CSV table of C-alpha atoms in Angstrom, one decimal:
chain,number,residue,atom,x,y,z
A,726,MET,CA,0.0,0.0,0.0
A,727,ALA,CA,1.2,3.5,-0.8
A,728,ASN,CA,2.1,5.7,2.1
A,729,LYS,CA,0.1,8.9,2.4
A,730,SER,CA,2.8,10.9,4.4
A,731,ALA,CA,5.9,10.5,6.4
A,732,GLU,CA,3.6,10.4,9.4
A,733,ASP,CA,1.6,7.6,7.9
A,734,PHE,CA,4.8,5.6,7.2
A,735,HIS,CA,5.9,6.2,10.8
A,736,GLN,CA,2.6,4.9,12.2
A,737,LYS,CA,2.9,1.8,9.9
A,738,VAL,CA,6.4,1.2,11.2
A,739,VAL,CA,5.2,1.4,14.8
A,740,GLU,CA,2.4,-1.0,14.2
A,741,SER,CA,4.6,-3.5,12.3
A,742,VAL,CA,7.2,-3.4,15.0
A,743,GLN,CA,4.5,-4.0,17.6
A,744,SER,CA,3.0,-6.9,15.6
A,745,PHE,CA,6.4,-8.5,15.3
A,746,GLN,CA,7.2,-8.1,19.0
A,747,CYS,CA,3.8,-9.7,19.9
A,748,CYS,CA,4.7,-12.7,17.7
A,749,LEU,CA,8.0,-13.0,19.6
A,750,LEU,CA,6.1,-13.4,22.9
A,751,GLU,CA,4.5,-16.6,21.6
A,752,ARG,CA,7.0,-17.9,19.0
A,753,SER,CA,10.7,-18.2,18.2
A,754,LEU,CA,12.4,-15.6,16.1
A,755,ARG,CA,12.7,-17.9,13.1
A,756,SER,CA,9.0,-18.8,13.4
A,757,CYS,CA,8.0,-15.1,13.4
A,758,VAL,CA,10.4,-14.3,10.5
A,759,TYR,CA,8.9,-17.1,8.3
A,760,ASN,CA,5.3,-16.6,9.5
A,761,THR,CA,3.4,-15.8,6.2
A,762,SER,CA,0.2,-14.7,8.1
A,763,LEU,CA,2.2,-12.1,10.1
A,764,PHE,CA,4.1,-11.1,6.9
A,765,ASN,CA,0.9,-10.5,5.0
A,766,THR,CA,-0.7,-8.4,7.8
A,767,MET,CA,2.3,-6.2,8.5
A,768,THR,CA,2.1,-3.0,6.4
A,769,VAL,CA,5.9,-2.6,6.6
A,770,ARG,CA,7.7,-5.8,5.7
A,771,LEU,CA,10.2,-5.8,8.5
A,772,THR,CA,11.2,-9.4,8.2
A,773,LEU,CA,12.7,-8.9,4.8
A,774,GLY,CA,15.5,-7.0,6.4
A,775,MET,CA,16.3,-9.7,8.9
A,776,TYR,CA,19.2,-11.0,6.8
A,777,TYR,CA,20.8,-12.7,9.8
A,778,VAL,CA,18.0,-15.3,10.1
A,779,PHE,CA,18.2,-16.1,6.4
A,780,VAL,CA,22.0,-16.3,6.3
A,781,LEU,CA,22.0,-18.7,9.3
A,782,ASP,CA,19.6,-20.9,7.4
A,783,TRP,CA,21.8,-20.8,4.3
A,784,LEU,CA,24.8,-21.7,6.4
A,785,THR,CA,23.1,-25.0,7.4
A,786,VAL,CA,23.3,-26.0,3.8
A,787,PHE,CA,26.3,-24.2,2.3
A,788,GLN,CA,29.8,-23.5,3.6
A,789,ARG,CA,30.6,-19.9,4.4
A,790,GLU,CA,33.0,-19.7,1.4
A,791,GLN,CA,30.1,-20.6,-0.9
A,792,ILE,CA,28.0,-17.5,0.0
A,793,LEU,CA,28.6,-14.0,-1.1
A,794,VAL,CA,26.6,-11.4,0.8
A,795,LEU,CA,26.6,-7.9,-0.6
A,796,ARG,CA,25.2,-4.6,0.7
A,797,LEU,CA,22.8,-2.6,-1.4
A,798,GLU,CA,24.7,0.5,-0.4
A,799,ASP,CA,27.8,-0.8,-2.0
A,800,TYR,CA,26.0,-1.9,-5.1
A,801,ALA,CA,24.4,1.5,-5.5
A,802,ALA,CA,27.7,3.3,-4.8
A,803,ASN,CA,29.8,1.3,-7.3
A,804,LEU,CA,27.9,-1.0,-9.5
A,805,LYS,CA,30.9,-1.9,-11.7
A,806,LYS,CA,33.0,-2.9,-8.6
A,807,THR,CA,30.1,-5.0,-7.2
A,808,ILE,CA,29.5,-6.8,-10.5
A,809,LYS,CA,33.2,-7.6,-10.7
A,810,LYS,CA,33.1,-8.9,-7.2
A,811,VAL,CA,30.2,-11.2,-8.1
A,812,PHE,CA,31.9,-12.4,-11.3
A,813,ASP,CA,35.1,-13.0,-9.4
A,814,PHE,CA,33.3,-14.9,-6.7
A,815,LEU,CA,31.6,-17.1,-9.3
A,816,SER,CA,34.9,-17.5,-11.2
A,817,VAL,CA,33.2,-16.4,-14.4
A,818,GLY,CA,35.1,-13.2,-15.2
A,819,PRO,CA,36.5,-11.1,-16.5
A,820,LEU,CA,33.7,-9.2,-18.0
A,821,SER,CA,33.9,-7.9,-21.5
A,822,GLU,CA,33.4,-4.2,-21.9
A,823,GLN,CA,30.2,-4.8,-23.9
A,824,VAL,CA,28.7,-7.0,-21.1
A,825,GLU,CA,29.8,-4.6,-18.4
A,826,ALA,CA,28.2,-1.7,-20.3
A,827,ALA,CA,25.0,-3.6,-20.7
A,828,LEU,CA,24.8,-4.5,-17.0
A,829,THR,CA,25.7,-1.0,-15.7
A,830,LYS,CA,23.3,1.0,-17.9
A,831,ARG,CA,20.3,-0.6,-16.4
A,832,PRO,CA,18.3,1.6,-14.0
A,833,MET,CA,18.3,0.8,-10.3
A,834,SER,CA,15.3,-1.3,-9.4
A,835,ASN,CA,15.3,-1.1,-5.6
A,836,THR,CA,14.1,2.5,-5.3
A,837,ARG,CA,11.1,4.2,-3.8
A,838,ARG,CA,7.9,4.1,-5.7
A,839,ALA,CA,7.2,7.2,-7.7
A,840,LYS,CA,4.1,8.1,-5.7
A,841,ASP,CA,6.2,7.9,-2.5
A,842,ARG,CA,9.0,10.1,-3.6
A,843,SER,CA,7.1,13.3,-3.1
A,844,LEU,CA,6.6,12.5,0.6
A,845,GLY,CA,10.1,13.5,1.4
A,846,PRO,CA,12.4,11.6,3.8
A,847,MET,CA,11.2,9.6,6.7
A,848,PHE,CA,11.0,11.2,10.1
A,849,PRO,CA,14.2,11.0,12.3
A,850,ALA,CA,12.0,9.2,14.9
A,851,THR,CA,11.1,6.5,12.2
A,852,ARG,CA,14.8,6.1,11.3
A,853,THR,CA,15.7,5.8,15.0
A,854,LEU,CA,12.9,3.2,15.6
A,855,LEU,CA,14.0,1.1,12.6
A,856,SER,CA,17.7,1.4,13.6
A,857,GLN,CA,16.8,0.2,17.1
A,858,PHE,CA,14.7,-2.6,15.8
A,859,TYR,CA,17.3,-3.9,13.3
A,860,GLN,CA,20.4,-3.3,15.6
A,861,PRO,CA,20.5,-6.7,17.2
A,862,PHE,CA,20.0,-8.5,13.9
A,863,ASN,CA,22.6,-6.4,12.1
A,864,SER,CA,25.1,-7.0,14.9
A,865,LYS,CA,24.6,-10.7,14.6
A,866,LEU,CA,24.9,-10.5,10.8
A,867,ALA,CA,28.1,-8.5,11.1
A,868,SER,CA,29.4,-11.0,13.5
A,869,ILE,CA,28.7,-14.1,11.5
A,870,LEU,CA,30.0,-12.5,8.3
A,871,ASN,CA,32.9,-10.8,10.1
A,872,LYS,CA,32.1,-7.5,8.4
A,873,LYS,CA,31.5,-4.4,10.4
A,874,ALA,CA,30.0,-2.8,7.3
A,875,PHE,CA,26.7,-4.5,8.0
A,876,LEU,CA,26.3,-2.4,11.2
A,877,TRP,CA,24.2,0.6,10.3
A,878,SER,CA,25.7,3.9,11.1
A,879,TYR,CA,24.4,7.3,10.3
A,880,SER,CA,26.7,10.3,10.7
C-alpha cells in the first residue's frame, strides 16, 4: 500500500514493530520471520531486512565460502565494482566491456515508488525506531560475516 505521508509511514512502522514483537512473545524468532500470516498483515515488511536469520539458514546447507553477501549501499555506490566482485566470486570473469556496459546501464530497481518520492524523507524518529529494531539483527549478521560494514551507522 502506498504511504500517504511521512507520518503515515511512521505509524505503519510502529504498528509493524509491535506486531512482530507480539509474535515473539509466543513464537521463536525464526518462526516469526517465516510466518506468512504475520508477513501478510504487517504493512511494513520488517522481516525482509532480517538477513541474519536467512543467512543462518543458508549456512546450514552451504559452507561460508560458498555464500557472497553484498550490501545494497555498495551496489548503489559502485555498480561496476560490485558486479566484478560477483563475477570473481563465481569465477566467471573477466567481463567484456560490452557485457559490463549492458549490466551497468540498467536503471536501479530497488528504489522508492514514484508516488512515495514526493513524501520526502522519513522522520528522524522513524529512522531511530528502525535502527533500534534492526540493531540486534545487524550486529549478529556483522558477527557471522565478520564484516562491520553490516552495522548501520548514520553520521
